[in-house]
Amino acid sequence: VPILAVPFGGVAVEVPDYGWTFATAFYSPQAVGYERDQNDPAAFQGYQVATARLTYFSPSVGLQINDELSVGASIGFSWQGFGVHTKFRAPEQTLQFIGGGVEGLPQELQNALGLKLIGPYDNVGNLELELDDPLSLSFNLGMLWEPEDWLAFGFVYQSESNSSLEGSYKMTNTDEFKATMHSLKTTGLGGILSLIGGDATINDQKVEKGKVTLNYKVPQSMAFGTSVKVFPNLKVNMDLKWIDYAVWDSLDFKFDKQVDFLNVASAIETLAGENDSDPDLLKMPRHYKSAWSYAIGAEYQYDDTTVLRCGFEPRTSVIPKDKVDLLLPITSANLFSVGGGYQIDKTSRADIALGYMVSSFDAKAGQSNNANGNKAGDVVYNPYSHLSFSAKTTAILFAASYEQQF
């Protein structure tokens, strides 16, 4: 579908005589996805990408300690999914690099390597990865302090969560790359790969399939907020947020068997002094950072039943300039939002919100180690080596909710 739709809902039960509230909810703390045309130049860093976390059960408890202070906590039982469909290419003369990098390689072997060679920027194949974890745990803590009728402070902490994702992979090799591997296999030169970081076994298959695993982390975060009623009908809200994306150092996909492209890549990277692949391991370096950002908003009580809202959040990038790429093409972003609420009667209300987010960046040739670095032999994964690129991402967000007391 052309939209990313996530339902949410929950139920809460108050015990007013003792100040307790018990609740659970279904919601999505993380949902990102996009699709590109396979002919798009950006398809070499994903033409279908999605990551989603669905919290399907979140037993929660809140306690009103006194008229001013309330605290709460919850445990989240979540499903975590991750999927990438991407074209693959190596911006190097792959086997030529091996031939030129092995000192003393006999001339007849170098000649044999030239039988079928895939060239720089040629498409190696399509890699499809789909993984999930049906049970991933996390917890949240919260606090609300309202010392005055016109002043409130809040705090929330969301824990890091670790998911052991399992799934399947499918590597569909191009005819050109298969011919390359077939040449190595039929000429008996596969053994050379084992001498320089690869494996002597060559699959020489059009389609390679199997199982794959990934240890995936959703970073911890926390936020501080305040709400001030500056006029009887107007509140101003401010938030300060922190998220720990430094835990995204690398996405490491472990395959249950070796893959031909990774086999060749491992040999090339060994010669180049890199270590981002093994014949059965694909490392996608991220090296993101933790970041603080802020948000401001206003709420205007138009009358007894209607409230109007607006907000602005300049989100700080968690991706350093030398790590930008097209797999996650979002750096610093501006989020603008408007919304409103309507009190239908004493026991029911409805709220809506509309947001617009935009993020853009330019990466000069050689700027990003995750996309267009110029270091020879960096083939996993650096598809735009020696090329400049730019990206602009926009998103329209819409949310609607209905609340009913019973």
Coordinates of C-alpha atoms in Angstrom, one line a residue:
V1 CA 0.0 0.0 0.0
P2 CA 1.2 3.6 -0.6
I3 CA 1.0 4.5 3.1
L4 CA 2.4 3.1 6.3
A5 CA -0.6 2.5 8.6
V6 CA -0.3 1.4 12.3
P7 CA -3.4 0.9 14.5
F8 CA -3.1 1.7 18.2
G9 CA -5.4 1.5 21.2
G10 CA -5.6 0.7 24.9
V11 CA -7.7 0.4 28.0
A12 CA -7.1 1.8 31.5
V13 CA -9.0 1.1 34.8
E14 CA -8.8 3.6 37.7
V15 CA -9.1 2.7 41.3
P16 CA -9.7 6.3 42.6
D17 CA -9.9 5.5 46.3
Y18 CA -6.3 4.3 46.3
G19 CA -4.8 6.4 43.4
W20 CA -4.0 3.4 41.3
T21 CA -4.5 3.0 37.5
F22 CA -3.9 -0.3 35.6
A23 CA -3.7 -0.3 31.8
T24 CA -2.4 -2.0 28.7
A25 CA -2.1 -0.7 25.1
F26 CA -1.2 -1.7 21.6
Y27 CA 1.1 0.7 19.8
S28 CA 4.1 1.0 17.6
P29 CA 7.2 2.8 19.0
Q30 CA 9.1 2.3 15.7
A31 CA 7.7 2.0 12.2
V32 CA 9.7 3.1 9.1
G33 CA 9.4 1.9 5.5
Y34 CA 9.8 2.9 1.9
E35 CA 9.9 1.6 -1.6
R36 CA 11.9 2.7 -4.6
D37 CA 11.8 1.7 -8.3
Q38 CA 14.4 -1.0 -9.0
N39 CA 15.8 1.3 -11.7
D40 CA 16.4 4.1 -9.2
P41 CA 20.1 4.7 -8.7
A42 CA 19.4 4.5 -4.9
A43 CA 18.2 0.9 -5.3
F44 CA 21.8 -0.3 -4.5
Q45 CA 21.1 0.7 -0.9
G46 CA 17.6 -0.7 -0.8
Y47 CA 14.5 -0.7 -3.0
Q48 CA 12.3 -2.1 -0.3
V49 CA 13.2 -1.3 3.3
A50 CA 11.2 -1.7 6.5
T51 CA 11.7 -1.9 10.2
A52 CA 8.8 -2.1 12.6
R53 CA 8.2 -2.7 16.3
L54 CA 4.7 -3.5 17.4
T55 CA 4.0 -3.6 21.1
Y56 CA 1.0 -5.9 21.4
F57 CA 0.8 -6.2 25.2
S58 CA 2.0 -3.6 27.7
P59 CA 0.9 -4.2 31.3
S60 CA 1.1 -0.8 33.0
V61 CA 0.6 0.7 36.4
G62 CA 0.3 4.3 37.6
L63 CA 0.2 5.7 41.1
Q64 CA -1.0 9.1 42.1
I65 CA 1.2 9.7 45.2
N66 CA -0.5 13.0 46.1
D67 CA -2.3 15.9 44.4
E68 CA 0.9 17.0 42.7
L69 CA 2.9 13.9 41.9
S70 CA 2.1 10.7 39.8
V71 CA 4.5 8.0 38.7
G72 CA 4.1 5.0 36.3
A73 CA 5.8 2.0 34.7
S74 CA 5.1 -0.5 32.0
I75 CA 6.6 -3.6 30.5
G76 CA 6.4 -4.0 26.7
F77 CA 5.9 -7.3 24.9
S78 CA 6.7 -6.6 21.3
W79 CA 7.1 -8.1 17.8
Q80 CA 10.2 -6.8 16.0
G81 CA 10.6 -7.0 12.2
F82 CA 13.3 -6.0 9.8
G83 CA 13.4 -6.4 6.0
V84 CA 15.7 -5.2 3.2
H85 CA 15.5 -5.9 -0.6
T86 CA 18.4 -4.4 -2.3
K87 CA 20.5 -4.6 -5.5
F88 CA 24.1 -5.3 -4.9
R89 CA 27.2 -4.1 -6.8
A90 CA 30.9 -3.7 -6.2
P91 CA 32.6 -0.5 -7.4
E92 CA 35.9 -2.2 -7.9
Q93 CA 37.4 -4.5 -10.6
T94 CA 36.6 -7.4 -8.3
L95 CA 38.8 -10.2 -9.4
Q96 CA 41.3 -7.9 -11.0
F97 CA 41.8 -6.4 -7.5
I98 CA 42.5 -9.9 -6.2
G99 CA 44.9 -10.6 -9.0
G100 CA 46.7 -7.3 -8.6
G101 CA 46.8 -7.6 -4.8
V102 CA 48.4 -11.1 -4.4
E103 CA 52.1 -10.7 -4.7
G104 CA 53.7 -13.4 -6.8
L105 CA 50.5 -14.7 -8.3
P106 CA 51.5 -16.8 -11.4
Q107 CA 50.8 -15.2 -14.7
E108 CA 48.8 -18.1 -16.0
L109 CA 46.4 -17.8 -13.0
Q110 CA 46.0 -14.1 -13.7
N111 CA 45.2 -14.9 -17.3
A112 CA 42.7 -17.5 -16.2
L113 CA 41.1 -14.9 -13.9
G114 CA 40.4 -12.9 -17.0
L115 CA 38.1 -15.5 -18.5
K116 CA 34.9 -14.0 -17.0
L117 CA 35.2 -10.9 -14.9
I118 CA 32.5 -8.6 -13.5
G119 CA 33.5 -5.0 -14.0
P120 CA 33.2 -2.0 -11.7
Y121 CA 29.7 -0.8 -10.9
D122 CA 28.2 -3.9 -12.5
N123 CA 25.1 -5.3 -10.8
V124 CA 26.1 -8.4 -8.8
G125 CA 22.5 -9.4 -7.9
N126 CA 19.5 -8.8 -5.7
L127 CA 19.7 -9.6 -2.0
E128 CA 16.4 -10.1 0.0
L129 CA 16.5 -10.3 3.8
E130 CA 13.4 -10.7 5.9
L131 CA 13.7 -11.3 9.7
D132 CA 11.6 -11.0 12.8
D133 CA 11.4 -11.8 16.5
P134 CA 7.9 -12.4 18.0
L135 CA 8.9 -11.6 21.6
S136 CA 11.1 -8.7 22.4
L137 CA 10.9 -7.1 25.9
S138 CA 11.4 -3.5 27.1
F139 CA 10.2 -1.3 29.9
N140 CA 9.1 2.4 30.3
L141 CA 9.2 4.7 33.3
G142 CA 7.3 7.9 33.7
M143 CA 6.7 10.8 36.1
L144 CA 4.3 13.8 36.2
W145 CA 4.7 16.6 38.7
E146 CA 2.1 19.4 38.7
P147 CA 3.1 21.9 41.5
E148 CA 0.7 24.6 40.3
D149 CA -2.5 24.6 38.2
W150 CA -0.6 26.5 35.5
L151 CA 2.7 24.5 35.6
A152 CA 3.5 20.8 35.0
F153 CA 6.7 18.8 34.5
G154 CA 7.1 15.4 33.0
F155 CA 9.8 12.7 32.5
V156 CA 9.8 9.5 30.5
Y157 CA 12.4 6.8 30.1
Q158 CA 12.2 4.0 27.5
S159 CA 14.7 1.2 27.9
E160 CA 16.9 -0.3 25.2
S161 CA 15.5 -3.6 23.7
N162 CA 17.4 -6.4 22.2
S163 CA 15.9 -8.6 19.5
S164 CA 17.3 -11.8 18.2
L165 CA 15.9 -11.7 14.7
E166 CA 15.7 -14.8 12.6
G167 CA 14.6 -15.2 9.0
S168 CA 15.5 -16.1 5.5
Y169 CA 17.7 -14.7 2.7
K170 CA 17.6 -15.0 -1.0
M171 CA 20.5 -13.9 -3.2
T172 CA 19.6 -13.8 -7.0
N173 CA 22.9 -13.5 -8.8
T174 CA 23.1 -11.7 -12.2
D175 CA 24.3 -13.8 -15.2
E176 CA 27.6 -11.8 -15.3
F177 CA 28.4 -12.5 -11.6
K178 CA 27.4 -16.2 -12.0
A179 CA 29.8 -16.4 -15.0
T180 CA 32.5 -14.9 -12.8
M181 CA 32.0 -17.5 -10.1
H182 CA 31.7 -20.3 -12.7
S183 CA 35.1 -19.3 -14.2
L184 CA 36.7 -19.6 -10.8
K185 CA 35.0 -23.0 -10.1
T186 CA 35.7 -24.6 -13.5
T187 CA 39.3 -23.4 -13.7
G188 CA 40.0 -24.7 -10.2
L189 CA 41.0 -21.3 -8.9
G190 CA 38.6 -21.2 -6.0
G191 CA 41.4 -22.2 -3.7
I192 CA 43.0 -18.8 -4.2
L193 CA 40.2 -17.3 -2.2
S194 CA 40.9 -19.4 0.8
L195 CA 44.5 -18.1 0.8
I196 CA 43.4 -14.4 1.1
G197 CA 40.4 -14.4 3.5
G198 CA 37.7 -16.2 1.5
D199 CA 36.7 -19.8 1.2
A200 CA 37.7 -22.4 -1.5
T201 CA 34.1 -23.6 -1.9
I202 CA 32.1 -21.8 -4.6
N203 CA 28.4 -22.3 -4.9
D204 CA 28.1 -21.2 -8.6
Q205 CA 24.3 -20.9 -8.4
K206 CA 21.8 -18.5 -9.9
V207 CA 19.9 -18.3 -6.6
E208 CA 21.3 -18.8 -3.2
K209 CA 18.9 -19.3 -0.3
G210 CA 19.1 -20.0 3.4
K211 CA 18.6 -18.8 7.0
V212 CA 19.9 -15.5 8.4
T213 CA 20.1 -14.0 11.9
L214 CA 20.6 -10.5 13.2
N215 CA 21.0 -9.0 16.7
Y216 CA 18.9 -5.8 16.5
K217 CA 18.8 -3.1 19.1
V218 CA 16.1 -0.4 19.6
P219 CA 18.0 2.3 21.5
Q220 CA 17.1 3.7 24.9
S221 CA 15.7 7.2 25.1
M222 CA 14.4 9.7 27.6
A223 CA 12.6 13.0 27.5
F224 CA 11.9 15.9 29.8
G225 CA 9.0 18.2 29.3
T226 CA 7.2 21.1 30.8
S227 CA 3.8 22.7 30.2
V228 CA 3.1 26.3 31.2
K229 CA -0.3 28.0 31.0
V230 CA 0.8 31.5 30.0
F231 CA -2.8 32.7 29.6
P232 CA -6.1 31.2 30.8
N233 CA -6.7 29.7 27.3
L234 CA -3.1 29.2 26.1
K235 CA -0.5 26.6 27.1
V236 CA 3.1 26.5 25.9
N237 CA 4.9 23.1 25.9
M238 CA 8.6 22.3 25.6
D239 CA 10.4 19.0 25.5
L240 CA 14.1 18.0 25.6
K241 CA 14.8 14.6 24.2
W242 CA 17.7 12.2 24.1
I243 CA 18.1 9.0 22.1
D244 CA 21.0 6.6 22.2
Y245 CA 21.6 5.6 18.5
A246 CA 25.3 5.1 19.3
V247 CA 24.3 1.4 19.9
W248 CA 23.9 1.2 16.1
D249 CA 27.6 0.5 15.4
S250 CA 27.0 -2.2 12.8
L251 CA 24.2 -4.4 11.5
D252 CA 25.7 -7.8 11.3
F253 CA 23.8 -10.4 9.2
K254 CA 24.9 -14.0 9.9
F255 CA 24.1 -16.5 7.2
D256 CA 23.8 -20.3 7.7
K257 CA 26.1 -20.9 4.8
Q258 CA 28.5 -19.0 2.7
V259 CA 27.3 -16.7 -0.1
D260 CA 29.4 -16.3 -3.3
F261 CA 29.4 -12.5 -3.3
L262 CA 30.5 -12.4 0.4
N263 CA 33.2 -15.0 -0.3
V264 CA 34.7 -12.8 -3.0
A265 CA 34.2 -9.6 -0.9
S266 CA 35.9 -11.1 2.1
A267 CA 39.0 -11.9 0.0
I268 CA 39.0 -8.3 -1.5
E269 CA 38.6 -6.7 1.9
T270 CA 41.3 -8.8 3.5
L271 CA 43.7 -7.6 0.8
A272 CA 42.5 -4.0 1.4
G273 CA 42.9 -4.2 5.1
E274 CA 39.1 -4.1 5.8
N275 CA 37.1 -6.5 7.9
D276 CA 33.4 -5.9 7.1
S277 CA 32.6 -9.4 5.6
D278 CA 33.2 -13.1 5.9
P279 CA 32.0 -15.7 3.4
D280 CA 28.9 -16.2 5.7
L281 CA 28.7 -12.7 7.4
L282 CA 27.6 -9.3 6.1
K283 CA 28.5 -6.3 8.2
M284 CA 26.7 -3.0 7.4
P285 CA 28.7 -0.4 9.4
R286 CA 26.5 2.4 10.8
H287 CA 28.6 4.2 13.5
Y288 CA 25.7 6.5 14.5
K289 CA 25.8 8.7 17.5
S290 CA 23.5 9.6 20.4
A291 CA 21.8 13.0 20.1
W292 CA 19.8 15.6 22.0
S293 CA 16.9 17.5 20.4
Y294 CA 14.1 19.8 21.5
A295 CA 10.5 20.4 20.6
I296 CA 8.1 23.2 21.2
G297 CA 4.3 23.4 21.0
A298 CA 1.2 25.4 21.9
E299 CA -2.3 24.5 22.9
Y300 CA -5.2 27.0 22.6
Q301 CA -8.5 26.3 24.4
Y302 CA -10.9 27.8 21.8
D303 CA -14.0 27.1 23.9
D304 CA -15.4 24.5 26.3
T305 CA -15.3 21.7 23.7
T306 CA -12.6 22.6 21.2
V307 CA -8.8 22.8 21.6
L308 CA -6.3 23.7 18.8
R309 CA -2.6 22.7 18.8
C310 CA 0.6 23.3 16.8
G311 CA 4.2 22.3 17.2
F312 CA 7.7 22.4 15.8
E313 CA 10.6 19.9 16.3
P314 CA 14.0 20.4 14.7
R315 CA 15.3 16.9 15.0
T316 CA 19.1 16.6 15.5
S317 CA 20.7 14.0 13.2
V318 CA 22.1 10.8 14.8
I319 CA 24.0 10.1 11.5
P320 CA 27.4 11.8 11.3
K321 CA 28.2 13.5 7.9
D322 CA 30.8 10.9 7.1
K323 CA 28.2 8.1 7.6
V324 CA 25.2 9.3 5.6
D325 CA 23.8 6.9 3.0
L326 CA 20.6 6.0 1.1
L327 CA 19.6 3.0 3.3
L328 CA 18.4 5.4 6.0
P329 CA 18.2 8.7 4.1
I330 CA 17.3 10.9 7.1
T331 CA 19.7 13.3 8.8
S332 CA 18.7 16.5 10.5
A333 CA 14.9 17.0 10.0
N334 CA 12.2 19.6 10.7
L335 CA 8.8 18.4 11.8
F336 CA 5.9 20.7 11.7
S337 CA 2.5 19.7 13.2
V338 CA -1.0 21.0 13.7
G339 CA -4.0 19.3 15.4
G340 CA -7.0 19.7 17.5
G341 CA -9.4 18.0 19.9
Y342 CA -13.1 18.0 20.4
Q343 CA -15.0 17.0 23.6
I344 CA -18.1 15.3 22.2
D345 CA -19.8 14.8 25.5
K346 CA -18.9 14.3 29.2
T347 CA -17.5 10.8 28.5
S348 CA -16.0 10.9 25.0
R349 CA -13.6 13.0 22.9
A350 CA -11.8 12.8 19.6
D351 CA -8.4 14.2 18.6
I352 CA -6.5 14.5 15.3
A353 CA -3.0 15.6 14.2
L354 CA -1.3 16.3 11.0
G355 CA 2.5 16.5 10.6
Y356 CA 5.0 17.3 7.8
M357 CA 8.6 16.3 8.0
V358 CA 11.5 17.1 5.6
S359 CA 15.1 16.1 5.7
S360 CA 17.8 16.6 3.0
F361 CA 21.6 16.3 2.6
D362 CA 24.4 16.3 0.0
A363 CA 27.3 13.9 0.1
K364 CA 30.4 14.8 -1.9
A365 CA 32.5 12.0 -3.5
G366 CA 34.5 10.3 -0.8
Q367 CA 32.6 11.9 2.1
S368 CA 30.7 8.9 3.5
N369 CA 32.3 5.6 4.6
N370 CA 28.9 4.0 4.5
A371 CA 28.2 4.9 0.8
N372 CA 30.8 6.6 -1.4
G373 CA 34.2 6.3 0.2
N374 CA 37.2 6.3 -2.1
K375 CA 39.3 3.6 -0.3
A376 CA 40.3 0.8 -2.7
G377 CA 38.8 -2.6 -1.9
D378 CA 36.0 -1.3 0.3
V379 CA 33.3 -3.4 -1.4
V380 CA 31.0 -4.1 1.6
Y381 CA 29.3 -2.0 1.4
N382 CA 30.3 1.1 -0.6
P383 CA 28.2 1.1 -3.8
Y384 CA 28.7 4.8 -4.8
S385 CA 32.5 5.0 -4.5
H386 CA 34.0 8.0 -6.2
L387 CA 30.4 9.4 -6.8
S388 CA 28.5 12.3 -5.3
F389 CA 24.9 11.9 -4.3
S390 CA 22.1 13.8 -2.5
A391 CA 18.8 12.8 -0.9
K392 CA 15.6 14.5 0.2
T393 CA 13.1 12.7 2.3
T394 CA 9.6 14.0 3.1
A395 CA 6.8 12.5 5.1
I396 CA 3.2 13.4 5.9
L397 CA 1.9 12.0 9.2
F398 CA -1.7 11.7 10.3
A399 CA -3.1 10.5 13.6
A400 CA -6.6 10.2 14.9
S401 CA -7.9 8.9 18.2
Y402 CA -11.2 8.4 20.0
E403 CA -11.5 8.1 23.8
Q404 CA -14.5 6.8 25.6
Q405 CA -14.9 6.6 29.4
F406 CA -17.0 3.8 30.8

